[in-house]
XYZ file of C-alpha atoms in Angstrom:
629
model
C -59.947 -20.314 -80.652
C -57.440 -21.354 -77.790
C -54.683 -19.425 -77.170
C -51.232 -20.222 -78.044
C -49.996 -20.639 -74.652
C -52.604 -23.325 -74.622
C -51.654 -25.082 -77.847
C -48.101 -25.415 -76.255
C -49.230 -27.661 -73.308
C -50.315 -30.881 -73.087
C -54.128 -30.349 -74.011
C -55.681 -32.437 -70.900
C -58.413 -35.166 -71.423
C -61.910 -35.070 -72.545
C -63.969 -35.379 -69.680
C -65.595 -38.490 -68.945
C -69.528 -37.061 -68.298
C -69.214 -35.437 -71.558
C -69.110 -38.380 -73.741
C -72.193 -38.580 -75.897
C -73.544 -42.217 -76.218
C -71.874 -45.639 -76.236
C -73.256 -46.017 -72.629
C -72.360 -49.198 -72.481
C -69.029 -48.601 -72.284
C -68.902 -46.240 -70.169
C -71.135 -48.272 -67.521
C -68.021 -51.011 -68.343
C -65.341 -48.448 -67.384
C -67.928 -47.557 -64.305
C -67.797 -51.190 -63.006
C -63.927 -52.124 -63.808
C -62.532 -48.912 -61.420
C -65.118 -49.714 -58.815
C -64.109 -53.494 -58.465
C -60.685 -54.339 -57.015
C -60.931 -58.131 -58.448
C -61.520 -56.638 -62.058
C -57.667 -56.413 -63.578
C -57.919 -55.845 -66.887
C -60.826 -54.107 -69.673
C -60.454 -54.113 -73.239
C -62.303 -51.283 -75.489
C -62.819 -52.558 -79.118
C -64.477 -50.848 -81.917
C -63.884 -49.551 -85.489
C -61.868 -46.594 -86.125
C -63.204 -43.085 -84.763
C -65.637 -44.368 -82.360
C -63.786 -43.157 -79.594
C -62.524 -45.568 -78.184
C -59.072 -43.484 -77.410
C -61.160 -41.047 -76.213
C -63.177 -43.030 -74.032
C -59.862 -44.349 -72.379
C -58.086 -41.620 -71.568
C -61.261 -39.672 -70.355
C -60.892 -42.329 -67.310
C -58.299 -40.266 -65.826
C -60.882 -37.672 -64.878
C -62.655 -40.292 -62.587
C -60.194 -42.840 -60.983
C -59.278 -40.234 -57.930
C -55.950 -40.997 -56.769
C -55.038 -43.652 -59.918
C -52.928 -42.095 -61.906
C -52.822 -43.160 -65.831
C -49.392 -44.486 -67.107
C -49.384 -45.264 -70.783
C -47.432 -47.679 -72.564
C -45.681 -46.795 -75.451
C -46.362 -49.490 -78.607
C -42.521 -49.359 -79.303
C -41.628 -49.853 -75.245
C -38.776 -52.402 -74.862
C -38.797 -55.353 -72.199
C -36.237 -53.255 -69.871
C -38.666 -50.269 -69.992
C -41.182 -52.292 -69.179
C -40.769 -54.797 -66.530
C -37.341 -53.507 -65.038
C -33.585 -54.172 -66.355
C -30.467 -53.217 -65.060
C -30.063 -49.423 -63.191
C -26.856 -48.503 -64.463
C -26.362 -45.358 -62.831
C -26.864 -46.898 -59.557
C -24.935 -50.265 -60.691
C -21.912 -48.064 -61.504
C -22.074 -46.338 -58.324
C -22.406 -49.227 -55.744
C -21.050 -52.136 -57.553
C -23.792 -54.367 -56.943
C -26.729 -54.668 -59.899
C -29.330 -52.890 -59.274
C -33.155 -52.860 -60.849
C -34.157 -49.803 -62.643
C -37.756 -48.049 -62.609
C -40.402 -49.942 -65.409
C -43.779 -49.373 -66.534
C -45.212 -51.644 -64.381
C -43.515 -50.501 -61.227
C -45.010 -47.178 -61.906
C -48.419 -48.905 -62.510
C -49.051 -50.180 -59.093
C -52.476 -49.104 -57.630
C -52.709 -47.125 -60.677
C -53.980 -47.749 -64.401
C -51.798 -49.105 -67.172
C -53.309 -47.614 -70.554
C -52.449 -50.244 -73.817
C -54.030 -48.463 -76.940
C -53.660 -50.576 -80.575
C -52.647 -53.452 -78.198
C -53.317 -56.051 -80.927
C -50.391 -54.338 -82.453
C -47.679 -55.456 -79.594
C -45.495 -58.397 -79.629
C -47.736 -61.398 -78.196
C -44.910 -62.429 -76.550
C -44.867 -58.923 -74.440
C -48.732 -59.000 -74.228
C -48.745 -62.381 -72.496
C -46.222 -61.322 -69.627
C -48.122 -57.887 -69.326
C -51.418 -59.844 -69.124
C -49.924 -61.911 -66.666
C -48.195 -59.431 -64.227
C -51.851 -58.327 -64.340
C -53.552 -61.055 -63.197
C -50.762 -62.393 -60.411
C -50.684 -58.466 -59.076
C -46.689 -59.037 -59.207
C -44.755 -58.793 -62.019
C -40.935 -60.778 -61.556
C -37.669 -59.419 -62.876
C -34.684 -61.860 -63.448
C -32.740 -60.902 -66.026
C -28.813 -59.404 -66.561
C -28.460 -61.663 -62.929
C -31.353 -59.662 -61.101
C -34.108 -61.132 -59.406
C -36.364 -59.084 -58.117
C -40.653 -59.239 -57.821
C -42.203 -56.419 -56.504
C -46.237 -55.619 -56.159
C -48.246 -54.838 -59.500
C -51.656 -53.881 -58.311
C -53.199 -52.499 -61.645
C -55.882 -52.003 -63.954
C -54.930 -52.814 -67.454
C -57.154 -50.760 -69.950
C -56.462 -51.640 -73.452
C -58.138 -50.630 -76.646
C -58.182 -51.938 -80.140
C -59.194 -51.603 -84.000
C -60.723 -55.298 -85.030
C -59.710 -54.369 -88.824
C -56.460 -53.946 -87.791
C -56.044 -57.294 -86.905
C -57.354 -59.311 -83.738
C -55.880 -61.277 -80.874
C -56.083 -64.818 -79.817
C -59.006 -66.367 -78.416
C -56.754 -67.416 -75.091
C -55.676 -63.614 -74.543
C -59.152 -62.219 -75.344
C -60.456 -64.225 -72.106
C -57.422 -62.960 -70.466
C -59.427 -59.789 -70.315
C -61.969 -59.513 -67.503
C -64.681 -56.834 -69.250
C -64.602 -56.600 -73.244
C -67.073 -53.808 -74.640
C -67.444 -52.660 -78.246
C -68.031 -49.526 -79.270
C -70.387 -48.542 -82.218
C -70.933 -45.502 -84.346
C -73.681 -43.351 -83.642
C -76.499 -42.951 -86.175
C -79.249 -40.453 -84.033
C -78.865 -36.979 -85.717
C -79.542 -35.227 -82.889
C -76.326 -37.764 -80.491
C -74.569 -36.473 -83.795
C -74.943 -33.099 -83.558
C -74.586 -33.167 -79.999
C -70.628 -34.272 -80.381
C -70.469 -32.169 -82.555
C -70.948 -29.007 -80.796
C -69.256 -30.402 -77.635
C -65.931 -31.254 -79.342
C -66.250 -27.551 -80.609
C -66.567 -26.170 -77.412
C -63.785 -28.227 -76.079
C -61.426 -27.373 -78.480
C -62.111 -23.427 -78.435
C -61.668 -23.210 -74.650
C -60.413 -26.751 -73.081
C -60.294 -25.382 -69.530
C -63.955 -23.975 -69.313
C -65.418 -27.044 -71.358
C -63.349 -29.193 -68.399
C -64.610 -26.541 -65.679
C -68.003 -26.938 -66.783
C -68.238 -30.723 -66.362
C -65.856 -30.756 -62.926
C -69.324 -31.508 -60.394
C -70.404 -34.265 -62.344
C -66.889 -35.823 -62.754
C -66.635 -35.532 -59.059
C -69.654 -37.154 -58.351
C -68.782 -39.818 -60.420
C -65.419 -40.367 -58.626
C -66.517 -39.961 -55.162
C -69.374 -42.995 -56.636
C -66.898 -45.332 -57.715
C -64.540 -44.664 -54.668
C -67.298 -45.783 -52.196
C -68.154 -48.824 -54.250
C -64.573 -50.229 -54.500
C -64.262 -49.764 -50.277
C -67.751 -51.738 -50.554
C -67.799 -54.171 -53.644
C -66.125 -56.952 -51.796
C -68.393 -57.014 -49.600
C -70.937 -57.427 -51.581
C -73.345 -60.277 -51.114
C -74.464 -63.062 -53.852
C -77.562 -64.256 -53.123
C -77.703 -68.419 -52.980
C -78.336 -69.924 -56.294
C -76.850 -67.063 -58.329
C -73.673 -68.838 -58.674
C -75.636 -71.436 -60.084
C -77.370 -68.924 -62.574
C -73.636 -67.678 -63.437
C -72.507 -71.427 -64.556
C -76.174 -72.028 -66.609
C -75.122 -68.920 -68.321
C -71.488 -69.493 -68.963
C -72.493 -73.083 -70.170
C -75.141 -72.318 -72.507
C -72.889 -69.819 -73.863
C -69.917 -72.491 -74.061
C -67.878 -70.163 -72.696
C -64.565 -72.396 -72.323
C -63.146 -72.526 -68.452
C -63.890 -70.446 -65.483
C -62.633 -66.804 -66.038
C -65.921 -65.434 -67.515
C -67.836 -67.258 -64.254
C -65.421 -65.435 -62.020
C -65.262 -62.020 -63.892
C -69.430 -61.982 -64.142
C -69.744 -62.345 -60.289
C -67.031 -59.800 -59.489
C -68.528 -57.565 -62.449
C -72.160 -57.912 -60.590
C -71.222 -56.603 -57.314
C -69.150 -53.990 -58.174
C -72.277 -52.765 -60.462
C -74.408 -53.826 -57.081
C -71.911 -51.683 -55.106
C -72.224 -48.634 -57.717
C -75.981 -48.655 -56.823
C -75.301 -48.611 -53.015
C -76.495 -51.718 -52.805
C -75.142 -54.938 -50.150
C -76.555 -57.642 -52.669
C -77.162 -58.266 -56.316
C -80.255 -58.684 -58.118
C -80.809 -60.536 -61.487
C -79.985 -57.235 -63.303
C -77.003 -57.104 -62.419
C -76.034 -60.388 -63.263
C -77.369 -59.121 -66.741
C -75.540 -56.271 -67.337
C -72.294 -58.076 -66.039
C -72.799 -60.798 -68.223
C -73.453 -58.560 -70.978
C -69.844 -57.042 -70.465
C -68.044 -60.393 -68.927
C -68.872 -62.810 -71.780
C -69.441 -61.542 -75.302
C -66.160 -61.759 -76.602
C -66.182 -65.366 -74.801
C -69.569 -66.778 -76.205
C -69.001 -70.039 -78.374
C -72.753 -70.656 -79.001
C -72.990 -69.175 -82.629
C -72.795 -72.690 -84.259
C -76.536 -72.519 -85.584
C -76.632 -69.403 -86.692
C -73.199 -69.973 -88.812
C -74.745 -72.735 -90.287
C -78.054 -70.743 -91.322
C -76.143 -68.328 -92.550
C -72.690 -70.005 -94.326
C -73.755 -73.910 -94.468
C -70.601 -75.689 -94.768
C -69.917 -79.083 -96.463
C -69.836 -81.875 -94.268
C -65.975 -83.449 -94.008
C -66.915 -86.418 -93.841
C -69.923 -88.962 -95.036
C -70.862 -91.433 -92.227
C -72.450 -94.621 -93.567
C -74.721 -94.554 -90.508
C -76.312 -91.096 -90.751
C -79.897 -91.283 -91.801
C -80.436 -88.230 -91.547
C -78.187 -87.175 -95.176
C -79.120 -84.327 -96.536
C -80.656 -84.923 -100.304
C -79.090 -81.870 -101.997
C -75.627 -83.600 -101.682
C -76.293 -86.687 -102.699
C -78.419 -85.361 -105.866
C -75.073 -83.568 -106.343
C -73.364 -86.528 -105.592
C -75.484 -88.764 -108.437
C -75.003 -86.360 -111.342
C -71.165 -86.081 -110.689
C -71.196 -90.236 -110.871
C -72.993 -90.344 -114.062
C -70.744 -87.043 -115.556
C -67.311 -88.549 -114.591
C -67.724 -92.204 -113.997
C -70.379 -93.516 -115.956
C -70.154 -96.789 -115.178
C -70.326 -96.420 -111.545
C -67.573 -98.219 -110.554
C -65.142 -97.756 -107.774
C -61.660 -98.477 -109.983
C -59.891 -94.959 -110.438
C -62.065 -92.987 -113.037
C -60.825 -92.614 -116.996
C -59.914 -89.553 -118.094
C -61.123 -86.694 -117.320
C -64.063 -85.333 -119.009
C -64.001 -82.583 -121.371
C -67.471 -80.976 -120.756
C -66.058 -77.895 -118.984
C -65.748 -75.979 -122.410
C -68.999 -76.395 -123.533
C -70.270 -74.684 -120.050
C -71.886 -71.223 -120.398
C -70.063 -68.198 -119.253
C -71.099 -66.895 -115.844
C -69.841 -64.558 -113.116
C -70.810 -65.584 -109.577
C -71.632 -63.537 -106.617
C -69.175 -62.859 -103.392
C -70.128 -66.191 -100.796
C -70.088 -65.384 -96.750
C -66.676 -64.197 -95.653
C -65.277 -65.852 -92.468
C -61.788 -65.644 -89.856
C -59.124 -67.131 -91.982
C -56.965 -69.666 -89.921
C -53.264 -68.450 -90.212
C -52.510 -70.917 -93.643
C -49.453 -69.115 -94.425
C -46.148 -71.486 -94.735
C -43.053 -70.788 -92.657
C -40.232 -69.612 -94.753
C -37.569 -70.653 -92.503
C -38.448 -74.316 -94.401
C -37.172 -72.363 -97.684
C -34.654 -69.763 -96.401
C -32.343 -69.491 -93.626
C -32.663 -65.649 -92.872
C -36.412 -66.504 -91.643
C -39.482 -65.267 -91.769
C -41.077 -62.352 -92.826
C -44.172 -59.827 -92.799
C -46.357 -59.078 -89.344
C -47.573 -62.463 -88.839
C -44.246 -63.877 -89.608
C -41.110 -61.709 -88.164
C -37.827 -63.020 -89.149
C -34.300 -62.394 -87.703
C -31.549 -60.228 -89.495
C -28.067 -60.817 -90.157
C -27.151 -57.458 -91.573
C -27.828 -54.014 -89.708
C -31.525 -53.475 -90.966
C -34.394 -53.567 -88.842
C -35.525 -53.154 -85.563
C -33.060 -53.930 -82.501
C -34.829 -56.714 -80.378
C -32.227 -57.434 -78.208
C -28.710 -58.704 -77.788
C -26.137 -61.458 -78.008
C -22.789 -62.401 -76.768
C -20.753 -62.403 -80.105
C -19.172 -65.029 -81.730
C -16.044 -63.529 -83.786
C -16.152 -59.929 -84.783
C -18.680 -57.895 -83.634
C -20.348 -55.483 -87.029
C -23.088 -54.425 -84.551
C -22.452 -53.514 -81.283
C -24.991 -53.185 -78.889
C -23.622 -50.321 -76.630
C -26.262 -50.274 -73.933
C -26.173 -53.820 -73.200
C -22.214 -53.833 -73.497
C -22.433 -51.038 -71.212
C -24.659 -52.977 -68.401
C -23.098 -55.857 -68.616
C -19.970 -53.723 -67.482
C -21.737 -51.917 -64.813
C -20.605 -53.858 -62.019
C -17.159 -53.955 -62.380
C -16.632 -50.430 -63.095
C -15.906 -49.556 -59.378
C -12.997 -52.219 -60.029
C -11.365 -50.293 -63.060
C -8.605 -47.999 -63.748
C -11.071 -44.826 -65.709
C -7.740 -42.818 -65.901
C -9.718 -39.483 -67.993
C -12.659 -42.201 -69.057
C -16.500 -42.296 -67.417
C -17.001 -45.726 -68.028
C -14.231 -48.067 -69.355
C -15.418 -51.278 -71.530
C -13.462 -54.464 -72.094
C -13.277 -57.389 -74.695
C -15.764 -59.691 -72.104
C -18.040 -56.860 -72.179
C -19.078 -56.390 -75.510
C -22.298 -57.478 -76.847
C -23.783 -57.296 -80.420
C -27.587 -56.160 -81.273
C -30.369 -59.144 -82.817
C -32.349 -57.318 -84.990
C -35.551 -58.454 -86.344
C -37.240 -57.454 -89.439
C -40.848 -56.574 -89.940
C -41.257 -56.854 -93.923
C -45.322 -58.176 -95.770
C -45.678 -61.163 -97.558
C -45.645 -60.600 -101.669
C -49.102 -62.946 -102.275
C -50.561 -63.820 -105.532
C -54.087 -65.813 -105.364
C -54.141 -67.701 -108.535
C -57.787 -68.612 -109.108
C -59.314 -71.682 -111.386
C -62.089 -69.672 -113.143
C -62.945 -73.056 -115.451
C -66.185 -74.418 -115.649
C -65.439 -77.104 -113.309
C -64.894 -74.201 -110.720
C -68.479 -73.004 -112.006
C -70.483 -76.755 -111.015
C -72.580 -76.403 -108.386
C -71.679 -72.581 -108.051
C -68.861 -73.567 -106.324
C -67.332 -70.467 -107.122
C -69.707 -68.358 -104.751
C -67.608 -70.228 -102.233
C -64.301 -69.705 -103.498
C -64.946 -65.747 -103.995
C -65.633 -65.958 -100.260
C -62.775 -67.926 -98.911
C -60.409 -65.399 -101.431
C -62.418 -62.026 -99.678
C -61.300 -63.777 -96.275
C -57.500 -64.005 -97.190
C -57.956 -60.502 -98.625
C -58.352 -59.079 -95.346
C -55.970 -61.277 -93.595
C -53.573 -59.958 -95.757
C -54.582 -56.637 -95.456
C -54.387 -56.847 -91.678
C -51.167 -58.158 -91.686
C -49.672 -55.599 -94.310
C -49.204 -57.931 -97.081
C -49.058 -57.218 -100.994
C -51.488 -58.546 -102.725
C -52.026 -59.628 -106.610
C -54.649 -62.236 -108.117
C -54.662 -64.018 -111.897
C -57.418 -66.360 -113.351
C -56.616 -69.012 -115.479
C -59.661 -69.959 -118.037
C -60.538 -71.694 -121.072
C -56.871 -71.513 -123.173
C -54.781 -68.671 -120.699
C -53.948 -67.130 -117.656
C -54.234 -63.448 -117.161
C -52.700 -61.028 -114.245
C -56.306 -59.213 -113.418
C -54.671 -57.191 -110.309
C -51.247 -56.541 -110.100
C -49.407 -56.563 -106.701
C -51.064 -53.982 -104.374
C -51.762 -53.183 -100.881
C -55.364 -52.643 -101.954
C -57.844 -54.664 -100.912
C -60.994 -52.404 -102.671
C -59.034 -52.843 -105.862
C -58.754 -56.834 -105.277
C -62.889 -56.323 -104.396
C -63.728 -55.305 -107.279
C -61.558 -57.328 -109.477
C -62.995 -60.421 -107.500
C -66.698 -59.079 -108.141
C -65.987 -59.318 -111.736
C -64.025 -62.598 -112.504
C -66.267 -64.750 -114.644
C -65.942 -68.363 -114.956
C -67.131 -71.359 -117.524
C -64.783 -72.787 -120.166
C -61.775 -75.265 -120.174
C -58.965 -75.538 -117.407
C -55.245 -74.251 -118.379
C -53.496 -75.004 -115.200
C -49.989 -75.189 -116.424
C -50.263 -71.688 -118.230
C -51.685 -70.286 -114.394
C -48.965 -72.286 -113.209
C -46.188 -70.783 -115.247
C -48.119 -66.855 -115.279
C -48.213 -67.264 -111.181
C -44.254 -67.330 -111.562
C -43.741 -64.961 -114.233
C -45.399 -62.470 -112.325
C -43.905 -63.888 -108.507
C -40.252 -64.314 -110.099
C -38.648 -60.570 -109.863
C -39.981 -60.825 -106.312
C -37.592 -63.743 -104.803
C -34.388 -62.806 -103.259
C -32.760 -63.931 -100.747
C -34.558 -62.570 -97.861
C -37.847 -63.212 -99.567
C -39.898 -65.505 -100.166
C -43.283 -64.983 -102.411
C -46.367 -66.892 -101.732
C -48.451 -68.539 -104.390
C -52.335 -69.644 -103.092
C -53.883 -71.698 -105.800
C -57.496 -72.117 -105.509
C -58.892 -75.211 -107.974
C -59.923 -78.752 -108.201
C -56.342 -79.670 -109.823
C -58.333 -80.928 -113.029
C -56.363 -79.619 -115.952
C -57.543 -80.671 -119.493
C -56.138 -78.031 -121.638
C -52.207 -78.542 -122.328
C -49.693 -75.840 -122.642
C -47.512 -77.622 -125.352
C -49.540 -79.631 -128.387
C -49.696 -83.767 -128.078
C -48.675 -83.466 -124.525
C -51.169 -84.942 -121.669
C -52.155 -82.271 -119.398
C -52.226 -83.929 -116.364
C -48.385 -85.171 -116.746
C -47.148 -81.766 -118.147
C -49.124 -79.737 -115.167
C -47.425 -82.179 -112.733
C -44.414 -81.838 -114.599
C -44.383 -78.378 -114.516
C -45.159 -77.841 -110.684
C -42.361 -80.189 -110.192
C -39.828 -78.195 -111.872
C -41.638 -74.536 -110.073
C -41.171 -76.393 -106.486
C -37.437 -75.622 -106.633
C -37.914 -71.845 -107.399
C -38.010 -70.354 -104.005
C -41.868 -69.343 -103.622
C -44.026 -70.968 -101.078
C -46.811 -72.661 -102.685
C -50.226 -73.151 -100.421
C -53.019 -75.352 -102.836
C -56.476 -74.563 -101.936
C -58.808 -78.060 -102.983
C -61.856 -76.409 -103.830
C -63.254 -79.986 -104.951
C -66.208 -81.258 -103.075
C -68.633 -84.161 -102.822
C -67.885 -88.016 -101.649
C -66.383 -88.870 -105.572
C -62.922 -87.250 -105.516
C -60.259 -87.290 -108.367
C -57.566 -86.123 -105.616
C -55.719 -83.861 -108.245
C -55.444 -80.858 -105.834
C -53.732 -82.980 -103.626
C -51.195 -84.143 -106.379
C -50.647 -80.886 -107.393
C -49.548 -79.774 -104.160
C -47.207 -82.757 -103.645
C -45.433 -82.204 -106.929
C -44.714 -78.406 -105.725
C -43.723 -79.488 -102.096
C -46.650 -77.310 -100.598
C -49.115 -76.477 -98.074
C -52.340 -78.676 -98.865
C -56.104 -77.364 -97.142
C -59.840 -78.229 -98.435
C -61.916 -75.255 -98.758
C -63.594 -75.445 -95.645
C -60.087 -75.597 -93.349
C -59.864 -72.133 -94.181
C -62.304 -71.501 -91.915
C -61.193 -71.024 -88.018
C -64.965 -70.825 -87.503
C -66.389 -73.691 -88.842
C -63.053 -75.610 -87.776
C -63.526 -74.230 -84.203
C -67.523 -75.395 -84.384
C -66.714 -78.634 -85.260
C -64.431 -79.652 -82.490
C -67.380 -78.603 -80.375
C -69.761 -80.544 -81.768
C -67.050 -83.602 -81.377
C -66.606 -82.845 -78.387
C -70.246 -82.597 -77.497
C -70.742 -86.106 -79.150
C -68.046 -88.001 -76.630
């Protein structure tokens, strides 16, 4: 075992020729420190494919580059420059202290779990990237200095993702996999032993090849500008990037400088069509927008909207379309239908499978419309008024100050200290000085999916569908920390079939098992969604309600009453109750009753088809409009 004088030290990295598989990746990190145009790589993967490891192993290869990591909880100041307050204090004049990304020039800025920083930080970092200068001007500094670096990131998918505009940010996206080959298995195995009994030998061991490799990518950075690109590759770069519908230039550009670098890493003046392979492999997979057909072999979604001059229909819907005609309107005419029928409890019991999952777009309200405090949960940070949560910054107050912000007090004093009579004090602070903390609270949504398990639900197994879209929101939620509960409402009552949880395998099961046929009691899911969502408003929270149905409600909750009055009724009375309401129409064909859409207006909520859930098939049919002009 290592020795204990060992354990106390900083146990240095894994070296880079001794990771076992994942190739591609490392032939990514290969061509990103050999190309000076490359700026920024991003290593994604599931959890304990080593991605981390992977990363930090880079040290052992980039020669002079130096690794400087940034910390996930790393304010602005610490990392693009504030105020030098020693210095400040000393001189009078304001001076710039040392960042993160002063410190990263001509070296390599390491970003692991960077889906878990502030977008708003991750755009300026991503920028100060790309310009190779990263601009101060804050606390009356102004200041730009040089920001030559290569921005390595790494991130967990499950653990939520980033936007499609900062994902092409990135020059070079790989993904890691886990390894399934016994014998690669074993192989780690035995390697991370021997590292971890002696990490100095297992290093020693390993120091010619990690040599080589450095001395291989230092030559091909002095050389991969100069690389040549034969005439008409360019044009094989664009044929690529458009039949991938990869969206503006940056994968074009990345692709070419990716090539020669992997050119120059061969020791070769010109690239060949493998190389434009292998870069495009690395350049454009996390940019590719050509997966249209095989979404629509795989989840068909419903058309949104019937044009009256496409032959080309498809039969299945309008089948669907007939029988729903003869069912609720049978006497085909287009005056709003009678009411509603009262088949749905003569239905037979069934319990559908789990449809396709997809990327949920973000559906969730704003609660600043309902609260003043703002919002709340991952997706949704919301300011504080009181002293809880974390300390984003600072304000000048207005009246007294409850929280004082003592380092930003303190700077904004800085100058004028030389001015001041200390007497026995280091630094003296006055009434102009003072400043008071903004805080900003990180706290999960409280979400209960109340789900129409009726036999209405069950027609044309549209509940295959709905399982789906709910699995999709499920992780969402779980990616963005929020609680989670579900209740069914079916033939005469509404039952709570998983309480509140963080859970999502509980909520997968539960959702496995919900069966559906029988009558529709919307008011009693209606007034079970708030029993069980009431204890959970306050005044800094706001609970979410998603109700998935067609808004057809034919069984009342009080005797002689109509149920479509009473449910509207009801939802009218719940929309002043403080809990965010988001209705989910999971109605479908051309013949609509509109209820959902009713529904949502009497409780002053968020209003989405089925199918707008899904960023995907949203996404894929702009293109095709777009395609069509």
């Amino acid at each position: 075992m290592a020795s204990d004088d060992v354990r106390n030290k900083v146990r240095p990295n894994y070296p880079f020729s001794a990771i076992v598989g994942n190739d591609n990746v490392k032939k990514a990190i290969t061509c990103s420190l050999a190309s000076p145009d490359i700026t920024s790589m991003l290593i994604c993967g599931p959890k304990g494919t080593g991605k981390s490891v992977m990363a930090n192993s880079i040290s052992s290869i980039a020669g002079t580059r130096k690794i400087v990591t940034l910390p996930l909880n790393a304010t602005e100041d610490q990392i693009f420059g504030g105020m030098d307050m020693e210095r400040t204090m000393k001189d009078g004049k304001k001076a710039l202290s040392d960042s993160i990304l002063l410190r990263s020039d001509n070296n390599i800025l390491l970003v692991e779990n960077i889906n878990l920083l502030p977008e708003y930080l991750l755009y300026q970092i991503m920028n100060a990237a790309g310009t190779r200068y990263n601009t101060v001007e804050r606390e009356g500094i102004s200041e730009t200095h040089n920001c030559e670096l290569l921005l390595v990131a790494t991130m967990d998918p499950d653990e939520g993702g980033l936007s499609e505009h900062l994902l092409d940010r990135f020059d070079v996206c790989v993904f890691t996999s886990n390894i399934d080959d016994e014998t690669l298995r074993e192989e780690i195995i035995k390697r991370r032993l021997a590292y971890e009994t002696d990490p100095k030998k297992f290093i020693d061991s390993y120091a010619e090849e990690e040599e080589e490799v450095s001395a291989n990518i230092n030559k091909a950075r002095s050389k991969a500008r100069f690389t040549r690109v034969p005439a008409g590759y360019c044009g094989a770069i664009s044929e690529v990037c458009n039949e991938l519908n990869v969206a503006g230039h940056r994968g074009d550009i990345s692709v070419m400088n990716a090539a020669c670098a992997i050119a120059a890493l061969d020791d070769r003046e010109m690239t060949n069509l493998d190389d434009l392979k292998n870069a495009a492999a690395i350049c454009l997979e996390h940019r590719r927008n050509d997966r249209d057909d095989d979404q629509q072999q795989q989840e068909p979604p419903e058309p949104p909207e019937e044009n009256d001059d496409q032959e080309n229909e498809d039969q299945e819907d309008d089948k669907e379309n007939d029988e729903r005609d003869q069912e609720e309107n049978p006497d085909n005419d287009q005056q709003p239908p009678p009411p509603l029928p009262q088949q749905d409890e003569d239905l037979k019991e069934e319990v559908f499978s789990i449809g396709d999952t997809f990327r949920v777009i973000d559906y969730m309200p704003n609660a600043e419309k309902i609260q003043d405090t703002g919002k709340s949960g991952r997706h949704s940070q919301s300011k504080s008024n009181d002293k809880a949560g974390r300390c984003v910054g600072y304000r000048i107050p207005k009246g007294k100050i409850s929280d004082i912000a003592l380092c930003a007090s303190i700077r904004a004093s800085a100058p004028y200290q030389i001015l001041r009579d200390h007497k026995d004090m280091a630094i003296v602070l006055e009434a102009d000085d003072l400043r008071e903390k903004v805080r900003e609270k990180k706290q999960g949504n409280c979400v209960l999916f109340l789900v129409d398990g009726s036999g209405s639900i069950g027609a044309q197994k549209r509940m295959v569908a709905v399982k789906g879209a709910i699995l999709s929101m499920l992780k969402d939620a779980y990616q963005k920390r929020d609680e989670i509960g579900m209740a069914v409402f079916r033939i005469d009552k509404a039952e709570e079939i998983l309480p509140l949880t963080k859970s999502t395998l509980k909520a997968y099961k539960v959702l496995a098992e919900i069966p559906t046929g029988g009558r529709t009691p919307l008011i009693h899911g209606l007034l079970k969604g708030y029993e069980i969502l009431k204890d959970r408003i306050t005044k800094n929270s706001s609970p979410v309600m998603v109700i998935l149905s067609d808004g057809r409600c034919n069984a009342p909750y009080t005797a002689g009453m109509r149920p479509i009055d009473e449910m509207l009724s009801t939802a009218r009375s719940l929309s002043e109750s403080n809990i965010r309401f988001i209705v989910i129409d999971t109605e479908i064909g051309t013949l609509k009753f509109g209820l959902a859409l009713e529904l949502c207006r009497a409780l002053n909520g968020t209003y989405l088809c089925l199918e707008d859930l899904n960023a995907e098939f949203i996404e894929s049919s702009v293109r095709l409009v777009m395609r069509e002009v």
